[in-house]
Structure formats: C-alpha cells, structure tokens
GROMACS .gro file of C-alpha atoms in nm:
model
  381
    1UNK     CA    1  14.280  -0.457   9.819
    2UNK     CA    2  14.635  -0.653   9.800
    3UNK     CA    3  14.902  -0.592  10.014
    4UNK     CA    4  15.236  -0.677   9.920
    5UNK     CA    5  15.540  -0.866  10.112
    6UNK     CA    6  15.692  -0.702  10.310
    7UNK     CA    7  16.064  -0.705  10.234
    8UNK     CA    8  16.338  -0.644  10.469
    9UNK     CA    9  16.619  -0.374  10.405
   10UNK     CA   10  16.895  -0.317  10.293
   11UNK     CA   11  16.863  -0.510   9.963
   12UNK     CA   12  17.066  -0.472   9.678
   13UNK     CA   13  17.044  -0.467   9.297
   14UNK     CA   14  17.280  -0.502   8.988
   15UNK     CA   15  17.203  -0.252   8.763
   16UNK     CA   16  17.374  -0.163   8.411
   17UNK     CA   17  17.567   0.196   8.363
   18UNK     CA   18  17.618   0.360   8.074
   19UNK     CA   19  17.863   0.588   8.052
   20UNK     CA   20  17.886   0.764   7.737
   21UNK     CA   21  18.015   0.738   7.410
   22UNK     CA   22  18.348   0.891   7.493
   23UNK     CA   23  18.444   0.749   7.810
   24UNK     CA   24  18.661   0.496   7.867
   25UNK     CA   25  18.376   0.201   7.936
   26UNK     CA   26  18.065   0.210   7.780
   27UNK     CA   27  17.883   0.021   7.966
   28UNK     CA   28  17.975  -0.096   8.370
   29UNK     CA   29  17.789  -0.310   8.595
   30UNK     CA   30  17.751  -0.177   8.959
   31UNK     CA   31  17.614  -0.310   9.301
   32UNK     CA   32  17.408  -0.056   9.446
   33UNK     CA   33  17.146  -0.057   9.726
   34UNK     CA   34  16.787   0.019   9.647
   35UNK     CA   35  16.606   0.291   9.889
   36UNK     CA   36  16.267   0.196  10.059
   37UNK     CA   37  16.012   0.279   9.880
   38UNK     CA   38  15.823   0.585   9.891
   39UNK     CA   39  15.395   0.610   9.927
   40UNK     CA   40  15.293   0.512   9.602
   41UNK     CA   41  15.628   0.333   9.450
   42UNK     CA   42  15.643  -0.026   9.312
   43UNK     CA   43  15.918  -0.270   9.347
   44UNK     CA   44  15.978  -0.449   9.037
   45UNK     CA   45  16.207  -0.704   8.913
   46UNK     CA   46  16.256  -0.703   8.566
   47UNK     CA   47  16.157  -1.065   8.412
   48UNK     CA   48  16.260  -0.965   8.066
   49UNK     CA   49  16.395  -0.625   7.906
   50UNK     CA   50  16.407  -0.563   7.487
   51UNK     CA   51  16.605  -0.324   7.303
   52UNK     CA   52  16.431  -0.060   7.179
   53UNK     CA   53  16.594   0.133   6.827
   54UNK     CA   54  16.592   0.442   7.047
   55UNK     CA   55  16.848   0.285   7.295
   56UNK     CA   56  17.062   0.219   7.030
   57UNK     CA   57  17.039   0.575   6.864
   58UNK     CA   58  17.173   0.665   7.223
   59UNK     CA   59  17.472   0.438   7.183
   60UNK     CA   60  17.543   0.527   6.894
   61UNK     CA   61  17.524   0.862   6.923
   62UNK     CA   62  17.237   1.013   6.730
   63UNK     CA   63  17.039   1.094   7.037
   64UNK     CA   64  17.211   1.241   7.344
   65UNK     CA   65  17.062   1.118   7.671
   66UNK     CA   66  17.237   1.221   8.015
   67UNK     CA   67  17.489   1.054   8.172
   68UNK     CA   68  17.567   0.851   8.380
   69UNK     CA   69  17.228   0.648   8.337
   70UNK     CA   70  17.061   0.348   8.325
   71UNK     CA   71  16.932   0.273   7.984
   72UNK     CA   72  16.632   0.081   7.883
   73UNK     CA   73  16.242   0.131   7.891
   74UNK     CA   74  16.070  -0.169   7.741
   75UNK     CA   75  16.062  -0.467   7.964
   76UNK     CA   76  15.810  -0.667   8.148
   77UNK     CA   77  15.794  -0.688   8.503
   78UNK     CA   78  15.687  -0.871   8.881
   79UNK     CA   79  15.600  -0.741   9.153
   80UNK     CA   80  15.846  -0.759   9.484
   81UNK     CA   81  15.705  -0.485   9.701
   82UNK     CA   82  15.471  -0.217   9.672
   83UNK     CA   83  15.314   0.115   9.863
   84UNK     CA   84  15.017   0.171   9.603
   85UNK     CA   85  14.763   0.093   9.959
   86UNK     CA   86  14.460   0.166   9.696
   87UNK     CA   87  14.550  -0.090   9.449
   88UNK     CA   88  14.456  -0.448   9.395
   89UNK     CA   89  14.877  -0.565   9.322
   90UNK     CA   90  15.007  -0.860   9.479
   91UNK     CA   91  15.356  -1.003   9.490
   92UNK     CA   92  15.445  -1.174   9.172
   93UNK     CA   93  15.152  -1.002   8.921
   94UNK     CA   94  15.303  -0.945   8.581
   95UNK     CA   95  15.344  -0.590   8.468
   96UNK     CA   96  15.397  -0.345   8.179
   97UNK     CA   97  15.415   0.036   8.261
   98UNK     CA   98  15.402   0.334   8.101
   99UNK     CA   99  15.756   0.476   8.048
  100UNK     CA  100  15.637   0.872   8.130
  101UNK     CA  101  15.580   0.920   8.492
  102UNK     CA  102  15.412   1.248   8.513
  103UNK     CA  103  15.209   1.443   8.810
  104UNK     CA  104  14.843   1.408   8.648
  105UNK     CA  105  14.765   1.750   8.760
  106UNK     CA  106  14.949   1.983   8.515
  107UNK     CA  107  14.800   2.165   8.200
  108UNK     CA  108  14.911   1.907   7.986
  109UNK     CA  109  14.838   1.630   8.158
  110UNK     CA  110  14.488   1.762   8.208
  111UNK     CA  111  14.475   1.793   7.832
  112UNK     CA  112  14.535   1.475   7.775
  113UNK     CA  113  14.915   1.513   7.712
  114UNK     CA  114  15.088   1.296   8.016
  115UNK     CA  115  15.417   1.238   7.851
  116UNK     CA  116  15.429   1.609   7.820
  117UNK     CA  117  15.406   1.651   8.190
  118UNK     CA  118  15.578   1.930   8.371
  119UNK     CA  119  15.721   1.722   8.557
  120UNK     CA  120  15.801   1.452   8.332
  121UNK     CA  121  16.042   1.135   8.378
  122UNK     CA  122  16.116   0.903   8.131
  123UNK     CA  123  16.226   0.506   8.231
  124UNK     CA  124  16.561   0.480   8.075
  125UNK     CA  125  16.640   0.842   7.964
  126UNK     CA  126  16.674   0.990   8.353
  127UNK     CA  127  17.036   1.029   8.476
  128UNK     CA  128  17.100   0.789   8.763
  129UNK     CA  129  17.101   1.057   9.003
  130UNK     CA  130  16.749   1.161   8.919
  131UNK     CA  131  16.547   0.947   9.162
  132UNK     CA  132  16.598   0.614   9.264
  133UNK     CA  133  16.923   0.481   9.063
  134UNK     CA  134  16.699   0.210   8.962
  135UNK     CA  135  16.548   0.404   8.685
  136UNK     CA  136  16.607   0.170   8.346
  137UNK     CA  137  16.554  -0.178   8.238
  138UNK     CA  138  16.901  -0.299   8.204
  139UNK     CA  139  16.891  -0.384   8.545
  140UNK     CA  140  16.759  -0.633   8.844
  141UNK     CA  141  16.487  -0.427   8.967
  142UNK     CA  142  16.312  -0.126   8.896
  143UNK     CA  143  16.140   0.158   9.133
  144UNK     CA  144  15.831   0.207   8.970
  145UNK     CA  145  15.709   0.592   9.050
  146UNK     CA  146  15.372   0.725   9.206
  147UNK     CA  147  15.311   0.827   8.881
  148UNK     CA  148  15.338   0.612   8.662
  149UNK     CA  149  15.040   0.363   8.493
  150UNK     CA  150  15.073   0.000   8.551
  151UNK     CA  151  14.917  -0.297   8.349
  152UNK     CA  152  14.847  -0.632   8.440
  153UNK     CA  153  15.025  -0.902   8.210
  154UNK     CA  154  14.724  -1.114   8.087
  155UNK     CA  155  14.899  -1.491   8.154
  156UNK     CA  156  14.820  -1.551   7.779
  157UNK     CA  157  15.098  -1.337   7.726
  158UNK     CA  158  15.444  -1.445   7.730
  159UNK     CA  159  15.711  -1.288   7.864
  160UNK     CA  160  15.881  -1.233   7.523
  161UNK     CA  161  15.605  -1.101   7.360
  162UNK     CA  162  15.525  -0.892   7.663
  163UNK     CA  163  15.850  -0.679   7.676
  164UNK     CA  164  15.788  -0.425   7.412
  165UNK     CA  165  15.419  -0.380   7.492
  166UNK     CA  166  15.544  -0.042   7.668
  167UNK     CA  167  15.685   0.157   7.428
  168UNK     CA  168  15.636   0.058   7.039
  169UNK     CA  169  15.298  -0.129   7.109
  170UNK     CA  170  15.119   0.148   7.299
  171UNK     CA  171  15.290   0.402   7.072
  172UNK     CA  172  15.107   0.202   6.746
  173UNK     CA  173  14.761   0.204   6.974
  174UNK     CA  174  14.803   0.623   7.001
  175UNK     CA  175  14.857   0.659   6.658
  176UNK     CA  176  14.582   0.476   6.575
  177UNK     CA  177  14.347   0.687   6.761
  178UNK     CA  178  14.394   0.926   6.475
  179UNK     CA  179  14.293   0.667   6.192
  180UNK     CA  180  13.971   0.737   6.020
  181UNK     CA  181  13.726   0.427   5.938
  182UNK     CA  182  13.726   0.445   5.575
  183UNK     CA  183  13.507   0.149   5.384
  184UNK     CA  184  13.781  -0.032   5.176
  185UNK     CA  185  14.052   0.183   5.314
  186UNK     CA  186  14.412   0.140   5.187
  187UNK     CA  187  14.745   0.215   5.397
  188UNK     CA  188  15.074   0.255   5.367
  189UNK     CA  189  15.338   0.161   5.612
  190UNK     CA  190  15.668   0.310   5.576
  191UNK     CA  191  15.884   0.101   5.772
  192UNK     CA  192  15.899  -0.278   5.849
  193UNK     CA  193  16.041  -0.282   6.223
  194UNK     CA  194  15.855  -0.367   6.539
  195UNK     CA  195  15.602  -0.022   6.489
  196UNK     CA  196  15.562  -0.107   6.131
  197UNK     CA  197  15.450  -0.479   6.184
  198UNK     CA  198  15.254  -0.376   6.491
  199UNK     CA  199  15.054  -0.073   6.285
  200UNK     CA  200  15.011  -0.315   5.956
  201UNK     CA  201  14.798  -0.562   6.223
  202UNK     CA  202  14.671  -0.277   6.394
  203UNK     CA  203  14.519  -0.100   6.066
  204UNK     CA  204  14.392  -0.456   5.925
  205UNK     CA  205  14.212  -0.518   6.275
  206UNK     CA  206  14.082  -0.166   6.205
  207UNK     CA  207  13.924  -0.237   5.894
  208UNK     CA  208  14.163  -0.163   5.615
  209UNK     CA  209  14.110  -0.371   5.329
  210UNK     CA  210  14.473  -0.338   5.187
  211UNK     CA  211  14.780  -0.207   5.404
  212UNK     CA  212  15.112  -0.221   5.179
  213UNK     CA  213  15.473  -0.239   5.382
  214UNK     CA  214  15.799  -0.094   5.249
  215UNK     CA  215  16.151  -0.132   5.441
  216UNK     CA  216  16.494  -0.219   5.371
  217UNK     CA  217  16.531  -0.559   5.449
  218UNK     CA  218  16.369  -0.816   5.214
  219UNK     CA  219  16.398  -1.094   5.492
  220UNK     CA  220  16.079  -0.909   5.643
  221UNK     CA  221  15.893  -0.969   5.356
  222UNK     CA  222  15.744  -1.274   5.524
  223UNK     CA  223  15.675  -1.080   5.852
  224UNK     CA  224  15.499  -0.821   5.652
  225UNK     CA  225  15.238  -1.075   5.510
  226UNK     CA  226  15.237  -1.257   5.802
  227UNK     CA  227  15.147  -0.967   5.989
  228UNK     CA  228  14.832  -0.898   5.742
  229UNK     CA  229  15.056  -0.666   5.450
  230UNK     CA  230  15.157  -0.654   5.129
  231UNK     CA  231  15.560  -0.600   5.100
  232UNK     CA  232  15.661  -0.251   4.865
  233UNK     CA  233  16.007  -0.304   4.755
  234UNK     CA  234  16.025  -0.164   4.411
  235UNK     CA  235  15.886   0.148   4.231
  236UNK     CA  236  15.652  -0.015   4.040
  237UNK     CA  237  15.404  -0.102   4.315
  238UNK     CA  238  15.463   0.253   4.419
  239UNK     CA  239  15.345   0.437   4.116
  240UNK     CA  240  15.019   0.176   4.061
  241UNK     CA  241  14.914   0.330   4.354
  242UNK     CA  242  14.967   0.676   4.353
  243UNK     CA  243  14.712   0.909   4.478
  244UNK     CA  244  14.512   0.622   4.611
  245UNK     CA  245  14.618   0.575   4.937
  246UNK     CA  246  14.385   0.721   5.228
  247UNK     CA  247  14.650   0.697   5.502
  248UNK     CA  248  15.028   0.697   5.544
  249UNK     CA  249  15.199   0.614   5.851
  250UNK     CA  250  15.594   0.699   5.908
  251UNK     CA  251  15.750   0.446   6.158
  252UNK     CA  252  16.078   0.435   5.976
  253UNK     CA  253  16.234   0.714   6.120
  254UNK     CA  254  16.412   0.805   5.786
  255UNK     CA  255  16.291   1.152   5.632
  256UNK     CA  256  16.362   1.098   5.291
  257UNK     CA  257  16.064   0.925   5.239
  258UNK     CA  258  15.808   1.151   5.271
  259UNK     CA  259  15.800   1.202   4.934
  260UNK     CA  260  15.676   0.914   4.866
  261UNK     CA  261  15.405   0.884   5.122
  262UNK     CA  262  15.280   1.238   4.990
  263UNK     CA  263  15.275   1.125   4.616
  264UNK     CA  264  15.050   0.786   4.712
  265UNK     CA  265  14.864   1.001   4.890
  266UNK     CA  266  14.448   1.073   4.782
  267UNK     CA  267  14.426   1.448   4.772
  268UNK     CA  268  14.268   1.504   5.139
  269UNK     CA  269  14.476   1.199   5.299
  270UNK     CA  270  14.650   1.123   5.623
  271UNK     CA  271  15.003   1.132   5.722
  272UNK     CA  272  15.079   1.033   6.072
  273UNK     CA  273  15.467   1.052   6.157
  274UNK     CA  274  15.570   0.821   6.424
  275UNK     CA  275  15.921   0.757   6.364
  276UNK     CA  276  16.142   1.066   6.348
  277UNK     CA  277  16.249   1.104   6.673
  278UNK     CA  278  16.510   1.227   6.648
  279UNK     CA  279  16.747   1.542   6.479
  280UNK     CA  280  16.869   1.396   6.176
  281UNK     CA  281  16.488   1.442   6.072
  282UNK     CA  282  16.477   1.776   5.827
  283UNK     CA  283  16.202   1.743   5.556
  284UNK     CA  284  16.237   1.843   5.213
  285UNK     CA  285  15.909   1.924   5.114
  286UNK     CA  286  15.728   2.222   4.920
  287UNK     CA  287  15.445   2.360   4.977
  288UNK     CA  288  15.297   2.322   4.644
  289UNK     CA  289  15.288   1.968   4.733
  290UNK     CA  290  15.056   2.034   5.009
  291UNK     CA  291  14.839   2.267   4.850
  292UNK     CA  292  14.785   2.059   4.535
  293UNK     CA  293  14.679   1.752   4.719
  294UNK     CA  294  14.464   1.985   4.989
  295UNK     CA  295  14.659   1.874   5.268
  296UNK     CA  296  14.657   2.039   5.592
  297UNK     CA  297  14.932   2.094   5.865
  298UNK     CA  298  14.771   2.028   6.187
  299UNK     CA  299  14.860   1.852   6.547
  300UNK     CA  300  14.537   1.745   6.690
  301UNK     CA  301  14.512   1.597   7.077
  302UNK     CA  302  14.451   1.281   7.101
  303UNK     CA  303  14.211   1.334   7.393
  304UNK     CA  304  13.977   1.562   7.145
  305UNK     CA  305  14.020   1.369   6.827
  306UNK     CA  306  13.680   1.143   6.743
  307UNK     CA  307  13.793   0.989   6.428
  308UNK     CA  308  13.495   1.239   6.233
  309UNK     CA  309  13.765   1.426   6.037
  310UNK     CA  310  13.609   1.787   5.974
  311UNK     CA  311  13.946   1.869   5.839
  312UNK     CA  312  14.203   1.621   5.658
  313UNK     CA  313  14.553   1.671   5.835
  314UNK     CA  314  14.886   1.628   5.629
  315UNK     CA  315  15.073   1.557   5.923
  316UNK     CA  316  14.983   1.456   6.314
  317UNK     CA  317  15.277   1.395   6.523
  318UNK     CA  318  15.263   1.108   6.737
  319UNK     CA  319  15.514   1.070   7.021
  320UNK     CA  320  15.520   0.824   7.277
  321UNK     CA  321  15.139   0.836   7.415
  322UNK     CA  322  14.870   0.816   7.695
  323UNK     CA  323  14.765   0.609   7.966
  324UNK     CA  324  14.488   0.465   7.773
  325UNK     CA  325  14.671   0.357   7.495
  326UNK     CA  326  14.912   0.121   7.750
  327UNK     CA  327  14.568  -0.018   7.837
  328UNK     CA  328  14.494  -0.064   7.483
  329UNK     CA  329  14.792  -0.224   7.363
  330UNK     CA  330  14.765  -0.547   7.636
  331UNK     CA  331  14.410  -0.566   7.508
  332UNK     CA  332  14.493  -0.565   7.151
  333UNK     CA  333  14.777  -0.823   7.214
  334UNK     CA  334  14.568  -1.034   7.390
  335UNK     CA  335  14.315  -1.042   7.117
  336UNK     CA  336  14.560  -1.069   6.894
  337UNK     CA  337  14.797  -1.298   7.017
  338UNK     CA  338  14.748  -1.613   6.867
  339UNK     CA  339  14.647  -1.448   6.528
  340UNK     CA  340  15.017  -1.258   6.409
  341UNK     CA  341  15.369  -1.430   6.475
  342UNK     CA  342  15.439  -1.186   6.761
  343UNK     CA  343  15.703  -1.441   6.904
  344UNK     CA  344  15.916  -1.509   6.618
  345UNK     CA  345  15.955  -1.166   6.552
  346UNK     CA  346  16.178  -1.173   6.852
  347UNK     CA  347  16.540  -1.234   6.869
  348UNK     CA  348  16.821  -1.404   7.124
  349UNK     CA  349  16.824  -1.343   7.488
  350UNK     CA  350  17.123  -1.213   7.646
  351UNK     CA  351  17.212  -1.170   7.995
  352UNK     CA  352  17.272  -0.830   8.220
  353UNK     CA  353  17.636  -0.905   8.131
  354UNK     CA  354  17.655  -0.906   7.762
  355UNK     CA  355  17.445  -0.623   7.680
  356UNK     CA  356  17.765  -0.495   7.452
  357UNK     CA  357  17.698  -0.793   7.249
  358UNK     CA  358  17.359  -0.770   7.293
  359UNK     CA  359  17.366  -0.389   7.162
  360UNK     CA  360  17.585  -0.509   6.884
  361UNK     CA  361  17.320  -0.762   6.774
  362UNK     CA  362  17.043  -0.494   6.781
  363UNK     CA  363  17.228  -0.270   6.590
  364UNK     CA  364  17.243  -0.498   6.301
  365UNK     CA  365  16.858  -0.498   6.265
  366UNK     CA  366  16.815  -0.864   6.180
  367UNK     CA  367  16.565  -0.932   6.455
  368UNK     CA  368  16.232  -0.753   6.585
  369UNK     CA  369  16.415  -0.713   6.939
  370UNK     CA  370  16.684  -0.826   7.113
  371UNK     CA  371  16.621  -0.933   7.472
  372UNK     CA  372  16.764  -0.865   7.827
  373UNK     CA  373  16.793  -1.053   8.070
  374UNK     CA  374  16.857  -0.928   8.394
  375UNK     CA  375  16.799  -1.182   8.621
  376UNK     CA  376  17.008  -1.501   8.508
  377UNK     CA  377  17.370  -1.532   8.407
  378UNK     CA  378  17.269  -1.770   8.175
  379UNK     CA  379  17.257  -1.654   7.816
  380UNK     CA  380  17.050  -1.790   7.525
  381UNK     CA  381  17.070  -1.754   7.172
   0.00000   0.00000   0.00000
C-alpha cells in the first residue's frame, strides 16, 4: 500500500470557466484555491486534456450543460495527493478515470448501470458549484471523487494517445460487449471520427473479416484503412452490399443514416447506436422496415449480455459505459498500440489559454482531437 505526499495547504489552481453561450465571455480563466481532500479523493494534475465532439456540441449550443462550469472529461492524469489509504497509488502514477462518479450501491449501479447512478456526476458536465470547483479537464488539477474508477497509464502509452482513453475508447470497448462472434463477419461503421476508427480496430481485433467505414471527410480515407477498414463513400459500395451486413454500428451521431444501416442489414442483424447523444436525433423509420428484416427493438444490460444472441436486437443503446470497459480500453490500447496510427490521428496542442482557438480548431473536424494543455504556457502546433 502507497501513500502519497503529503502536500501543504492552501494551494491553488487555474482552472478554465465557461460561461455560456450568451454571456458576455465565453470562456474566463480564474485562480481559485483547491479544498483538502476528502477520504477517498485523488489529487490530479492534468498532463494532457483532448476535446471531445460533445464539448463542442456544448459550445455550440446543441447540448445544454449548466453553467458556470468547467468543461472537459477526456484527459490523462498524475498523481499529486491522494486519500484512497486502500490503494496501491503513488505520487506521479499516470491515470485515466472513468468520467461517471457514482455511489456503487444503488439499483443501477448494482445492475451493472454505474453511469446511471442515483447519484451520478459527470467530469466536465457538473456546474462548478457542484463539488470541488475542480471538476473538468480544462484546468491545472482535478479532484478525483471517492467514486470514481481509476486506471494506471501503462508507460507504453503516451500521453497523447492516452487522453481520450476515458471517454470514446471505453465507450467503443462497451459497445463491443454487445458484438456477436460471427465466422467471416462483416461490419459497418457509420462514422469516421475518433469512435469510428477506434470500433473499425476494435471489430477487426474481434474477428471481423471485413468492416467497411463511411464519413464525410475523404481525408480519413487513409485513417480508415489504416485503422483495418474499407472507406464507403459512394452508393455503389452501399447497394453491393445490401442485406449482407451482420452488424451496424452508429458513431456518427447524425440520424439520417439509419436508413442505410437498416437496408445493409442481414434480416436478423445488429444495430448498436453509439452516437446520438444528443436532441437533434429523431428517427424516421417504419416499422415495416423492422418487421421485414425480423429485427427486434430491445436494450439489453451489458452486465447480462453473453454474446449467445437468443434474440437478434435492431437497436441497443450504448451510452457512456462501465467500470470494466475503462479497464478494457488501456488493455486494448496497449495491445494495440504499436499496430493502428493512434498518434497521428491526433491534432495540435494548445495551452489552458487558447482553448477559444483551440475549440475553433476542433470544431472544424480536421483532426482526431485537439489537445489541452493545462500545465504550460507554451503552445504547440
């Protein structure tokens, strides 16, 4: 058992504010002390933060979060302090952590279902009165709750790399719980961000003989094959393979193309939907399309599901995920990590400073992530 330093207080942190959309600054940088920790709290300084899509949905309004807050969940961490007395941390270990604290004792936690807790706080999405203050990534430090899972860093992977592992990497690993092993299986990714690269190696590390990716921006091609795919840009690939196509996974957050998962579906097939998170998600779908392919509404738990399929589901809803599945993604990426172009898929660095630019950058798409960080006033790209 590790104890950590000892740090003397008061100490102070920088942390990022956002503000809203309609007040007068977005985004303002503040000085604020952080409390002593509490039994069971970690002190963390962030080493490196990304931008996930969903903090840009907040700033641009298609997702309301509450404000004022601290944005930011993806990042990877170091230990400064901690009062976990059971736990084998030390000062400086590498961290990811899940972003849902939640009490562990609750019906849905016991089911399975921690980032449905009763209780639940999310890293990045809790108003900065909620808790510590410290409760996002754009920011110094971080006051990790009793809660919450934590993951060593294995040192074979880097910081860059390391920063998403937390929300779109364990997210991929909890959908894939649902995937059935199918001999010569075919997929079909709809979406070529960070979830759809990370599910296209995911489902060809599973087995699947051919995984097809379709997006919007034809500089991914590369990334898709790189990342064990075959690009689906045009209409013709598309109707070659309809009805032949044993799973479909939705990571593109863009309704409209259900349609098209459901017609390259095999009659009995599975559609997972990962990315619609968000309002501006209404399907327009019949039900003679589900009953002529036998498809069956369903949300299974994770926790029950033994990838025997008894009954086809149409659609599973995956949303954010369990402990397990944070443990699984760092093992996957270290398995993985010198076998798919993780690294490049990863854009500039900015500091705590420019995160308007650094938003602005994200927004545009043109890179994996966009990086944070906190800790330097030096900015790279």
């Amino acid at each position: 058992m590790a104890h950590a330093h000892q740090i003397t207080y008061p100490i102070s942190g920088v942390r990022t504010v956002f503000n809203g959309l309609n007040s007068e600054t977005m985004f303002v940088a503040q000085t604020a002390s952080l409390p002593e920790l509490a039994l069971g709290e970690i002190l963390v300084k962030v080493r490196l933060a990304s931008i996930c899509m969903s903090d840009v949905h907040t700033i641009t309004g298609q997702r309301i979060e509450p404000t004022p807050s601290v944005l930011g969940h993806e990042a990877v961490v170091e230990v400064v302090s901690h009062r976990r007395p059971e736990s084998d941390l030390a000062v400086g270990d590498r961290l990811t952590f899940s972003i849902a604290d939640s009490c562990g004792q609750c019906e849905f936690c016991l089911a399975g279902f921690n980032q449905k807790c009763v209780q639940l706080f999310k890293y990045g999405h809790a108003k900065l009165s909620d808790g510590s203050g410290y409760n996002g990534c754009y920011a110094t430090h971080i006051i990790i709750r009793r809660g919450t899972h934590v993951v060593k860093v294995p040192q074979t992977i880097s910081d860059r790399c390391a920063a998403p592992i937390n929300c779109a990497l364990a997210t991929t690993m909890c959908a894939m719980e649902y995937v059935p092993k199918i001999k010569n299986g075919r997929a079909f990714v709809q979406g070529d961000g960070m979830l759809g690269l990370y599910t296209c190696a995911a489902l060809r590390e599973y087995g699947y003989e051919i995984v097809y990716c379709s997006g919007t921006r034809l500089q991914r091609s590369p990334f898709i094959d790189r990342f064990g795919a075959i690009p689906l840009y045009n209409d013709e690939i598309l109707a070659e393979e309809m009805n032949k196509i044993d799973v479909v996974v939705e990571v593109c957050g863009v309704p409209n193309v259900v349609n098209d998962g459901i017609r390259m579906l095999k009659p009995g097939g599975l559609y997972l939907f990962v990315g619609m998170v968000h309002p501006n998600s209404k399907l327009d779908i019949t039900g003679e399309q589900i009953i002529r392919k036998c498809l069956m509404i369903k949300g299974t738990r994770s926790n029950n599901f033994n990838n025997k399929m008894p009954h086809i589901s149409f659609h599973l809803g995956i949303h954010n995920y369990a402990s397990r599945h944070l443990d699984q993604a760092v093992q996957f990426l270290e398995k993985t990590i010198n076998k798919y172009p993780y690294e490049e898929l990863m854009g500039p660095t900015y500091n705590l400073s420019a995160l308007s630019d650094a938003m602005k950058i994200a927004i545009d798409k043109k890179h994996g992530r966009i990086l944070v960080n906190p800790n330097t006033s030096i900015e790279s790209n």
